[in-house]
mmCIF file of C-alpha atoms and ligand atoms in Angstrom:
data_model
loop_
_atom_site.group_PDB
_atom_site.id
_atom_site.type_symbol
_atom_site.label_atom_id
_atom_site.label_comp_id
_atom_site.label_asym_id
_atom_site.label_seq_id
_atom_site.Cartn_x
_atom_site.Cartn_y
_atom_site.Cartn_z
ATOM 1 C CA UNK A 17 90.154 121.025 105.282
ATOM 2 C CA UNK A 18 87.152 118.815 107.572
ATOM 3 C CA UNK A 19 87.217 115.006 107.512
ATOM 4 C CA UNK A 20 85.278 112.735 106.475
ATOM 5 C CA UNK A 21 83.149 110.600 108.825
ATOM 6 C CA UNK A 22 83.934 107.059 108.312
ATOM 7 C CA UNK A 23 85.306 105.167 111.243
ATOM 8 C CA UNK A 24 82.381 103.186 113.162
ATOM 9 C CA UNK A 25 81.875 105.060 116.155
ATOM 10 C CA UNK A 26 80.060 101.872 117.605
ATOM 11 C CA UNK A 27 83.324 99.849 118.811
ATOM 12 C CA UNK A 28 85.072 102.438 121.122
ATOM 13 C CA UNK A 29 87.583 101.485 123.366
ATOM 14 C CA UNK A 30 89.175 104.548 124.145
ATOM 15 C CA UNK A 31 87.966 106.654 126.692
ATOM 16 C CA UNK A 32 86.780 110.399 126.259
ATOM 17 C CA UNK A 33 88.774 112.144 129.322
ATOM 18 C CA UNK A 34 87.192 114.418 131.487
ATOM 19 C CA UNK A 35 88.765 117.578 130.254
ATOM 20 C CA UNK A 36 85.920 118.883 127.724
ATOM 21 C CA UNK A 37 86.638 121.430 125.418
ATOM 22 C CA UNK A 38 84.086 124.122 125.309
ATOM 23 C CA UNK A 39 83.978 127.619 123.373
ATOM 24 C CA UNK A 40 85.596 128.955 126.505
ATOM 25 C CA UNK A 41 88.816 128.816 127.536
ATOM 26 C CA UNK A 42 89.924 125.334 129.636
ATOM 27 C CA UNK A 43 92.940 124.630 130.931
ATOM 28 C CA UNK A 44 94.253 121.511 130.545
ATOM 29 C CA UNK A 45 97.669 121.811 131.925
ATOM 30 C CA UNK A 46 99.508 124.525 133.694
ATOM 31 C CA UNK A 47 98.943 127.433 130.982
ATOM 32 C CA UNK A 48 97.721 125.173 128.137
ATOM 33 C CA UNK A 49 93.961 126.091 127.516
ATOM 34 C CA UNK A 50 91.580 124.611 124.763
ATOM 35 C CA UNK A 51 88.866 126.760 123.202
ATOM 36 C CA UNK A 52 86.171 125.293 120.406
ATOM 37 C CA UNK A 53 85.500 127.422 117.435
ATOM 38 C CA UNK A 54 82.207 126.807 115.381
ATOM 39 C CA UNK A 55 82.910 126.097 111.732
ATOM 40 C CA UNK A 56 79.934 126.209 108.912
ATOM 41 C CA UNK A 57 80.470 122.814 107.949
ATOM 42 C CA UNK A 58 79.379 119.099 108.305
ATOM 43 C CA UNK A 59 81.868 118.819 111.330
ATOM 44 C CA UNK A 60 80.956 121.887 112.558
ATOM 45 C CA UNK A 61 84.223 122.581 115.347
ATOM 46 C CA UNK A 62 87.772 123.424 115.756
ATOM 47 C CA UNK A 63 89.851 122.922 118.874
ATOM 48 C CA UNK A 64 92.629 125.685 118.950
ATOM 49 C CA UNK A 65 95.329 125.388 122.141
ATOM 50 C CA UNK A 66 96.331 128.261 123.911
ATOM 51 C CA UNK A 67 99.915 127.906 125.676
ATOM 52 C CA UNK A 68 100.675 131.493 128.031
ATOM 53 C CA UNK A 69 104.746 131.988 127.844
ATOM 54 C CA UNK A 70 106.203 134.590 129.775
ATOM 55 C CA UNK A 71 106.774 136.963 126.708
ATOM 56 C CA UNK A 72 102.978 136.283 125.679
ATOM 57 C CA UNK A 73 100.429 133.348 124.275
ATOM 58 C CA UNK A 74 101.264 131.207 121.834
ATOM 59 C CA UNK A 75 98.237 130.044 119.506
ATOM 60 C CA UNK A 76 98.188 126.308 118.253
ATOM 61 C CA UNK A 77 96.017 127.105 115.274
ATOM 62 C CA UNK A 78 94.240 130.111 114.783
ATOM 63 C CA UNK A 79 90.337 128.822 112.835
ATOM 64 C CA UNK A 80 89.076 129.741 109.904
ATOM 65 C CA UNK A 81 89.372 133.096 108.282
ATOM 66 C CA UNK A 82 85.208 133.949 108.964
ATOM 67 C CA UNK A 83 83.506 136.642 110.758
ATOM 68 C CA UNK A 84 82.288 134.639 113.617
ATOM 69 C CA UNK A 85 85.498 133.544 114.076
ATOM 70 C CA UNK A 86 87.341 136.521 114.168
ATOM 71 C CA UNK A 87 84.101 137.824 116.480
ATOM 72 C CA UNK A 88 84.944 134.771 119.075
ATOM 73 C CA UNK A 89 88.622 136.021 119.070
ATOM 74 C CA UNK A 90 87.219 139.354 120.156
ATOM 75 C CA UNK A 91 85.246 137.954 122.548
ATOM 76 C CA UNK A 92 88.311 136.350 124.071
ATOM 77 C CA UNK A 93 90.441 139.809 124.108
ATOM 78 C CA UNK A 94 89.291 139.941 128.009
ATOM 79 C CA UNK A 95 90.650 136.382 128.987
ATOM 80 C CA UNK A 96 93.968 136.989 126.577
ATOM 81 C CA UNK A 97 94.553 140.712 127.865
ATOM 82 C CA UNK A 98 97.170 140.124 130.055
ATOM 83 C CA UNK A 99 99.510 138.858 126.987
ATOM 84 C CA UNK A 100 100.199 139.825 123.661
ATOM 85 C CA UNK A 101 100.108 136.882 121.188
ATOM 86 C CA UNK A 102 103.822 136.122 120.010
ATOM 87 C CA UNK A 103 103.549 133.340 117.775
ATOM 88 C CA UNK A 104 100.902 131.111 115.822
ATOM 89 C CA UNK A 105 102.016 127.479 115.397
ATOM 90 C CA UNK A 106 99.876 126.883 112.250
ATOM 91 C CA UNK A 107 99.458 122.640 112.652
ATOM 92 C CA UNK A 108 98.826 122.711 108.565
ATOM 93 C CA UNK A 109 97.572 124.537 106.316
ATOM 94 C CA UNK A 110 93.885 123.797 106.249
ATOM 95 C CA UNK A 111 91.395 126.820 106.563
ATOM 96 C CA UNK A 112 89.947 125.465 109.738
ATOM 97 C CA UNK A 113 93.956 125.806 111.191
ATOM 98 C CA UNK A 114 95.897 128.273 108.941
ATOM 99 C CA UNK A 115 92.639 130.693 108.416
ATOM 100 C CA UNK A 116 93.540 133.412 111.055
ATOM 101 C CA UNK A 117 97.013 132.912 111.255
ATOM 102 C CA UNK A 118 97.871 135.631 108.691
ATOM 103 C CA UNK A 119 95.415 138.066 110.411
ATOM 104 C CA UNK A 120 97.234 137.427 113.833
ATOM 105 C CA UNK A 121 100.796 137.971 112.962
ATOM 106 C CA UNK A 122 99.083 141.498 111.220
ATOM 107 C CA UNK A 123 97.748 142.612 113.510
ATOM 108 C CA UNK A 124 100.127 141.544 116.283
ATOM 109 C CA UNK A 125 103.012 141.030 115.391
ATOM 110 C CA UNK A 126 102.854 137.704 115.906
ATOM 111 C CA UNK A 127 105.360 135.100 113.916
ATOM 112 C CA UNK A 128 104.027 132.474 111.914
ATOM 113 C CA UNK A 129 105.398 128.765 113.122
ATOM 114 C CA UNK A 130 104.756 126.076 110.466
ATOM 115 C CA UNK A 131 106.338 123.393 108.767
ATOM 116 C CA UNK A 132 108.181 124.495 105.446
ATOM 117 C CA UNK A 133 105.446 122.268 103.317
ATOM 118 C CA UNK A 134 102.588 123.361 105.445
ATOM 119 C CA UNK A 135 103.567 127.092 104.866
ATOM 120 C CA UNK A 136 104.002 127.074 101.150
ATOM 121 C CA UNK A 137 100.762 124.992 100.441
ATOM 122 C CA UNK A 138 99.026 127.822 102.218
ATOM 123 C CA UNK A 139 100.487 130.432 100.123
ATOM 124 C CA UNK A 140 100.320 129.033 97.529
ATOM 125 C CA UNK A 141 97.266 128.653 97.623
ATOM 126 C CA UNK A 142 96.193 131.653 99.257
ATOM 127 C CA UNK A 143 97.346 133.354 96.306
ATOM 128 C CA UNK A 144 96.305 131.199 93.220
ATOM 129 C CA UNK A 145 93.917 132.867 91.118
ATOM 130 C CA UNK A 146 95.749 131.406 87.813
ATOM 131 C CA UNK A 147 93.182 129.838 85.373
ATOM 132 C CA UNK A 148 95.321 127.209 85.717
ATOM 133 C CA UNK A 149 93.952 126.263 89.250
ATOM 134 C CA UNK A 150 90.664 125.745 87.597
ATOM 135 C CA UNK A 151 91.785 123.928 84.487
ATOM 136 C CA UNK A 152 93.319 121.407 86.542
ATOM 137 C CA UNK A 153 90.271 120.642 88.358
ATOM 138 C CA UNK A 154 88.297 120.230 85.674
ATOM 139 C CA UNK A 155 91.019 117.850 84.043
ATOM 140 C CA UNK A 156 90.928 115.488 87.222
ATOM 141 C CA UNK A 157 87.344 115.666 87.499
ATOM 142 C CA UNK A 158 86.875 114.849 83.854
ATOM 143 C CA UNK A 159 89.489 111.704 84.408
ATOM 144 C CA UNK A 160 87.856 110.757 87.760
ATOM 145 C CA UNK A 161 84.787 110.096 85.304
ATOM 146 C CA UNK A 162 82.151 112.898 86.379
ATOM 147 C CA UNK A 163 79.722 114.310 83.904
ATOM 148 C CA UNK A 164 80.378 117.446 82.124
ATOM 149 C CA UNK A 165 78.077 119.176 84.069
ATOM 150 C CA UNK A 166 79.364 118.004 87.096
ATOM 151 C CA UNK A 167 82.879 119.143 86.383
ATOM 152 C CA UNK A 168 81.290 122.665 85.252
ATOM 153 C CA UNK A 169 79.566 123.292 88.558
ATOM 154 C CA UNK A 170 82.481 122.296 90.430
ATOM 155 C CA UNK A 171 84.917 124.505 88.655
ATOM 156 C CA UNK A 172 82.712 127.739 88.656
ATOM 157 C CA UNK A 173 83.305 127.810 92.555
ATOM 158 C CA UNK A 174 86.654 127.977 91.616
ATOM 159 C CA UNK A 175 89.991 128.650 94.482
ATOM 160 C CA UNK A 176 87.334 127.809 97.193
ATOM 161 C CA UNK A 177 90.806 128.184 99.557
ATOM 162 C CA UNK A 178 91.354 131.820 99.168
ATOM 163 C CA UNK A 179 87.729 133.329 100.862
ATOM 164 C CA UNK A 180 88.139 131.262 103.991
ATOM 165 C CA UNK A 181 92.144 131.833 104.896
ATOM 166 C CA UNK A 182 93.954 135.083 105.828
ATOM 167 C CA UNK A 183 96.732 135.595 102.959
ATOM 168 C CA UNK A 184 99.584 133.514 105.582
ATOM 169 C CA UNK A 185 102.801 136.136 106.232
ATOM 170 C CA UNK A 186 105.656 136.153 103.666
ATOM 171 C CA UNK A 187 108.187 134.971 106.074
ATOM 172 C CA UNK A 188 107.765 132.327 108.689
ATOM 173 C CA UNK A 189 109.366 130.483 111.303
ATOM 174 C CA UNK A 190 110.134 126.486 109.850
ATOM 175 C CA UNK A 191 109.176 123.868 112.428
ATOM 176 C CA UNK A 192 110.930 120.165 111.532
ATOM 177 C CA UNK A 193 111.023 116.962 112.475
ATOM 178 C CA UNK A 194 112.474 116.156 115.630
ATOM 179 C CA UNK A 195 112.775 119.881 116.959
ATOM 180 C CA UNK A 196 112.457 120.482 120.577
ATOM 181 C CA UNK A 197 109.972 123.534 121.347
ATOM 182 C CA UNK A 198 109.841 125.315 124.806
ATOM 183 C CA UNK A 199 105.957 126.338 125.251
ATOM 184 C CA UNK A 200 104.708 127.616 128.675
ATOM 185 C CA UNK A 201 107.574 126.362 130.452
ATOM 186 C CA UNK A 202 107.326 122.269 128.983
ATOM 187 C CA UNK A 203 109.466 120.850 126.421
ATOM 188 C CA UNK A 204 107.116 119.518 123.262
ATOM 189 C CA UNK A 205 108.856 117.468 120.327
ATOM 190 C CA UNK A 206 107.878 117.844 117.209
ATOM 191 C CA UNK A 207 106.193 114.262 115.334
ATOM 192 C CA UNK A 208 105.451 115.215 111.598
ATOM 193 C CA UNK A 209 102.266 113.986 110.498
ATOM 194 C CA UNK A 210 101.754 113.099 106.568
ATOM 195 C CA UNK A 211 98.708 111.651 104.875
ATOM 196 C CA UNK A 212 95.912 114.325 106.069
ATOM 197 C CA UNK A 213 98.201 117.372 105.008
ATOM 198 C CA UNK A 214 101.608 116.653 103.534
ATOM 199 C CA UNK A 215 104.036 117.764 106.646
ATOM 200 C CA UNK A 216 101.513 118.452 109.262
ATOM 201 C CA UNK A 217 102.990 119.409 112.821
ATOM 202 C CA UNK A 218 101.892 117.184 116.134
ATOM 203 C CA UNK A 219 103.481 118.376 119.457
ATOM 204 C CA UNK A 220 104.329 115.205 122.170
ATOM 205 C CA UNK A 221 105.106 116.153 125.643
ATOM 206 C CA UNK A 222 106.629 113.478 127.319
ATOM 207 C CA UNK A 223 106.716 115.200 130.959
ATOM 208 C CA UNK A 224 102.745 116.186 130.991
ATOM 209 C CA UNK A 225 102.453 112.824 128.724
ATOM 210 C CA UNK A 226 100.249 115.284 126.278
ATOM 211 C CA UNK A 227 100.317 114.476 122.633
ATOM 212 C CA UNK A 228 98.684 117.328 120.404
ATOM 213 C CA UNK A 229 97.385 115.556 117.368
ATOM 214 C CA UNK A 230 96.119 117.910 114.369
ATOM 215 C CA UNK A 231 93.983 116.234 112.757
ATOM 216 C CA UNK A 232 96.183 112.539 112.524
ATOM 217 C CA UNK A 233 94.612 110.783 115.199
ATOM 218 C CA UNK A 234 90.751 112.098 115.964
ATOM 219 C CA UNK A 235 88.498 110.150 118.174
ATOM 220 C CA UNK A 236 85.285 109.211 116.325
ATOM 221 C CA UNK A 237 86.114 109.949 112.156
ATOM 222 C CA UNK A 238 88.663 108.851 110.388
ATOM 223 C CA UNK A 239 90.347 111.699 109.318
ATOM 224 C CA UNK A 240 90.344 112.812 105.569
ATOM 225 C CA UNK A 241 93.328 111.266 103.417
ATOM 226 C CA UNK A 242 92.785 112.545 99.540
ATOM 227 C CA UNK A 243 94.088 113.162 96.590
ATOM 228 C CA UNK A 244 93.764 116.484 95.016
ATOM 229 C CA UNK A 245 94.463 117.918 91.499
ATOM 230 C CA UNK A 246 97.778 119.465 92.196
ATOM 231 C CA UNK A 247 99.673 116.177 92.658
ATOM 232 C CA UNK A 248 96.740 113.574 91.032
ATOM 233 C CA UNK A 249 99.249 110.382 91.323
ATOM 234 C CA UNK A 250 100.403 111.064 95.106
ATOM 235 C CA UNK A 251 99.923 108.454 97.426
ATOM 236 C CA UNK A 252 98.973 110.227 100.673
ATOM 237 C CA UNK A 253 97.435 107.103 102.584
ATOM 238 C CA UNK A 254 100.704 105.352 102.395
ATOM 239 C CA UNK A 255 102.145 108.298 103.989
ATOM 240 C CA UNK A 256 99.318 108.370 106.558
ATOM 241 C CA UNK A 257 99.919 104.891 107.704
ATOM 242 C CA UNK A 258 103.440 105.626 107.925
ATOM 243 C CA UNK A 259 102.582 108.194 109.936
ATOM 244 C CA UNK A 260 100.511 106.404 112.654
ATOM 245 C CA UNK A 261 103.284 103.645 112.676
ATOM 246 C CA UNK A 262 105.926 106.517 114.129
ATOM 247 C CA UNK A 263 102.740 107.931 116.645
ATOM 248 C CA UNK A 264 101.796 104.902 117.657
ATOM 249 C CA UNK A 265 105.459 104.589 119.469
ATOM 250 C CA UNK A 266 104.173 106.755 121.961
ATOM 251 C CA UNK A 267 102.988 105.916 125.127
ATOM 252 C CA UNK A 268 99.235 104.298 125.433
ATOM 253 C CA UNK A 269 98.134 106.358 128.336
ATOM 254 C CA UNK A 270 99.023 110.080 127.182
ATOM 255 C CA UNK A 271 96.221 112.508 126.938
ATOM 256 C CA UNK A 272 95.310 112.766 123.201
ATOM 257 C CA UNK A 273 94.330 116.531 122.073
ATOM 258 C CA UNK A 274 92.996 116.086 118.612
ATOM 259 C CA UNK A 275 91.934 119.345 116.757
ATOM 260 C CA UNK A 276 88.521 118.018 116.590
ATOM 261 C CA UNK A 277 86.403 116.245 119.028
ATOM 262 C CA UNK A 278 87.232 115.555 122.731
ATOM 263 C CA UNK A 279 90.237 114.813 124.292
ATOM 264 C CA UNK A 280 90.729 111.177 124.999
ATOM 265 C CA UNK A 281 93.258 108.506 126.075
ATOM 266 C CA UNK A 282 94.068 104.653 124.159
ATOM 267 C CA UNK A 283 95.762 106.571 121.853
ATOM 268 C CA UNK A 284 97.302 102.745 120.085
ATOM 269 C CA UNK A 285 93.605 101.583 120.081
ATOM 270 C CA UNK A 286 92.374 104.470 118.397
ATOM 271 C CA UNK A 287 95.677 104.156 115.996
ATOM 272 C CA UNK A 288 94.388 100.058 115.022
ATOM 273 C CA UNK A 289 90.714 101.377 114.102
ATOM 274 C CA UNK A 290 91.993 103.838 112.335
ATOM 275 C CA UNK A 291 94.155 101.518 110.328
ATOM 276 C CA UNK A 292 91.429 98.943 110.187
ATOM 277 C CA UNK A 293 89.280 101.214 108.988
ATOM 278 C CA UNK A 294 91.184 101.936 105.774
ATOM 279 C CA UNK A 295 92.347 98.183 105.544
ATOM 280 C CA UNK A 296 88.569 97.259 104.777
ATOM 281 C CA UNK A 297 88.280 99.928 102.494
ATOM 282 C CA UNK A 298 91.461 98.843 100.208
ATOM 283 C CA UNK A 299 89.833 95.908 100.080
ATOM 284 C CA UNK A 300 86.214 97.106 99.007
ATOM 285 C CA UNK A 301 88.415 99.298 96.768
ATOM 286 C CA UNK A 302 90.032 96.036 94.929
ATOM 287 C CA UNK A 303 87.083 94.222 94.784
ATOM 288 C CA UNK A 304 85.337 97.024 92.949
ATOM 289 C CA UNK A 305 88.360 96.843 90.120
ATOM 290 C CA UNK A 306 87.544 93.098 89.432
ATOM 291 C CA UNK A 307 85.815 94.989 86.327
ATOM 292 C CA UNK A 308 87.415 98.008 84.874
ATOM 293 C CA UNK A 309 86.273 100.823 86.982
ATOM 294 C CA UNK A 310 86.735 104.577 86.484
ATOM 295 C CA UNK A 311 87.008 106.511 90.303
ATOM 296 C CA UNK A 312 83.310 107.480 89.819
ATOM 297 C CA UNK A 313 82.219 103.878 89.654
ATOM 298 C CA UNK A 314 84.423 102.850 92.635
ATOM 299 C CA UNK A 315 83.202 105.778 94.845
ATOM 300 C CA UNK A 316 80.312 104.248 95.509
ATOM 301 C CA UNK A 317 81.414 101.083 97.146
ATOM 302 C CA UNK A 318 83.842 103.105 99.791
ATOM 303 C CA UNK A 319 80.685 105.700 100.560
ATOM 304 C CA UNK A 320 77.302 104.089 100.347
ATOM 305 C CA UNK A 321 75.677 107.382 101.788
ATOM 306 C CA UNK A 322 74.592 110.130 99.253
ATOM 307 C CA UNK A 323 77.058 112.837 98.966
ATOM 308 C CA UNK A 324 76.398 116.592 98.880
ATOM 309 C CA UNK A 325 78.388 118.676 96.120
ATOM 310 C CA UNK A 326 80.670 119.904 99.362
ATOM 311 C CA UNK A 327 81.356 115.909 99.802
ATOM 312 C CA UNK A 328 81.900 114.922 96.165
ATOM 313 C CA UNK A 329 85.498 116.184 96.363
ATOM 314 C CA UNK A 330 86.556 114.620 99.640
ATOM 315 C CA UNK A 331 84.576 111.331 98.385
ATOM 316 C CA UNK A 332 86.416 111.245 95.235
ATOM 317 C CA UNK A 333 90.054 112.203 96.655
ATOM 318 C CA UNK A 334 89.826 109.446 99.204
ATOM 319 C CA UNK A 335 88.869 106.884 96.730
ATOM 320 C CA UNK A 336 91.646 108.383 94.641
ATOM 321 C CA UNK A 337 93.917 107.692 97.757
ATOM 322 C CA UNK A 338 93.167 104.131 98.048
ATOM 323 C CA UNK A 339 93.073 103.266 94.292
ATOM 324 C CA UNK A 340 96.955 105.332 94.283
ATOM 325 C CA UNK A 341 98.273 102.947 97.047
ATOM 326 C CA UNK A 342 96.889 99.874 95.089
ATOM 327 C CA UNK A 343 98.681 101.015 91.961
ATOM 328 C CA UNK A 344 101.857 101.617 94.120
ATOM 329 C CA UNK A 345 101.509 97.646 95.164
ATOM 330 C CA UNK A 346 101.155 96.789 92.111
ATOM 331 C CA UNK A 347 97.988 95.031 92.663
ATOM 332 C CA UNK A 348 95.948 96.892 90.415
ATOM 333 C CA UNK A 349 96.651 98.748 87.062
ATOM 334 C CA UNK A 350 95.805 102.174 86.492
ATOM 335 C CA UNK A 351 95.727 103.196 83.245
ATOM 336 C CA UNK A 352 93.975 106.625 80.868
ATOM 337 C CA UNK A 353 91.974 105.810 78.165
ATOM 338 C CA UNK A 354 91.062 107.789 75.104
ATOM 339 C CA UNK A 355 87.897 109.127 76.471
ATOM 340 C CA UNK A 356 90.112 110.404 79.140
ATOM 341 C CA UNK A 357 88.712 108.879 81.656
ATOM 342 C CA UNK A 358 91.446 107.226 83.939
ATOM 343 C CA UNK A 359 90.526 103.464 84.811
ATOM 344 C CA UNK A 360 91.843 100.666 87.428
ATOM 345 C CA UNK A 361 91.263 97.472 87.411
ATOM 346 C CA UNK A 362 93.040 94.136 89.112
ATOM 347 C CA UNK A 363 95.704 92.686 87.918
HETATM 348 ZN ZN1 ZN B 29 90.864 120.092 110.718
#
């Protein structure tokens, strides 16, 4: 889904590269074009990438599954006329990436092009109106320690996934680690991303020296890493700083297209705040275990603003994610107590 802001935007070192991206069309490279969509949240843009092949365009994300989005595609219809779309590379399966991509390949044909995890996390959970969905929820809100009431209000919005995606097409093309893509006439390689979104596709072109990001590397927030009730002991930030270890063998000086924001180059700077960034948090996280602590109580330390209701669950999932990793380290204990509230505290 969005990302949290976090990183300090105040200690920049990378540079923002000329090459804007606006809600029209600009091309970046020979037939690679970035267009902006609005999105009704907090951070309130998408950057899609349009690549024109001979056989038609190929769509690096598609936005999210509202009408002004789906209006802005129609506005585009003039600029994309001379092409049929062929394919949607989906990056993951967030609504602000995967929304439209079922509603594409409908209504042109077009394949889906995701990563196997990426595609059945969407429809999954494109599909899931199980009580079950909701009864987990509730269960991880109850252990994260919020009220009754809290958990109540949270759960009567229940699948808030399904309204905002297209149901994602029954069969799909599986992108992988390593692959070699031909788009518009380059050769991209595939880099798997992990952390944000469990197998989350990033495209590195080592000829135009381009690196698509997703959302793993964005210049200015730290993207979100959380943990969610479907997997509640997963340990995603490992996973993401794994991640930035493998992108951060890349070359310093290639263009960085991240799916939000502006393009920008210092792509290994940008990689160290990043990491930095969640370094000081682990240890505001183990500091706030000194006493037994549920999530609730540790929150608080990591975000010092006040959080909307929309925040509470990317607040709480990302303190989840850095109290998991602890546990994995074995520096802190996690353990569930009988007023099932889960609790951590140093060991
Ligand atoms: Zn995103």
């Amino acid at each position: 889904m969005s990302s949290s802001a976090g990183a300090a935007a105040d200690a920049l070192t990378y540079e923002q590269s000329p090459l804007t991206i606006d809600s029209l069309p600009r091309e970046l490279a020979p037939g690679l074009f970035g267009v902006r969509f609005a999105l009704p949240f907090a951070l309130d843009h998408v950057n899609v990438w349009m690549i024109a092949d001979d056989d038609g365009w190929t769509l690096i994300d598609a936005g999210l599954a509202d009408q002004r989005t789906r209006d802005r595609w129609q506005e585009l219809a003039s600029f994309m006329a001379a092409r049929p779309v062929r394919r949607v590379l989906a990056t993951h399966f967030h609504p602000d990436h995967m929304g439209l991509a079922g509603w594409w390949c409908e209504r042109s044909g077009a394949e889906l092009w995701t990563s196997r995890t990426e595609w059945l996390q969407a429809r999954a959970l494109a599909l899931d109106t199980s009580e079950g969905f909701v009864a987990a929820g509730r269960q991880f809100d109850h252990r994260a320690g919020l009220s009754v009431e809290q958990a109540d209000e949270r759960a009567a919005r229940g699948n808030l996934y399904r309204p905002r995606v297209s149901v994602p097409p029954a069969s799909f093309r599986n992108v992988r680690e390593g692959d070699r893509l031909t788009l518009g006439g380059a050769r991209w390689q595939v880099l798997i991303g992990r952390g944000h979104a469990p197998e989350m596709l990033c495209l590195y072109c080592a000829d135009r020296k381009l690196l698509i990001a997703a959302d793993q590397v964005l210049p200015r927030i730290s993207p979100n890493v959380g943990v969610w009730p479907g997997e509640p002991e997963a340990d995603p930030l490992a996973e993401f700083l794994a991640s930035l270890a493998v992108l951060r063998q890349l070359p310093d000086d290639c263009l960085v297209l991240p799916s939000h924001g502006q393009p920008f180059r210092g792509l290994h700077t940008r990689i160290d705040q990043l990491v930095d960034h969640h370094r000081l948090r682990l240890a505001a996280t183990l500091d706030a275990c000194r006493d037994r602590a549920t999530i609730v109580e540790v929150m608080p330390k990591l975000f010092e603003r006040q959080l909307d209701r929309h925040q509470i669950g990317f607040a709480l999932g990302e303190t989840l994610a850095h109290l998991n990793l602890l546990v994995g380290q074995g520096t802190i204990i996690r353990s569930l107590d009988d007023d099932g509230r889960l609790r951590f505290q140093t060991r």
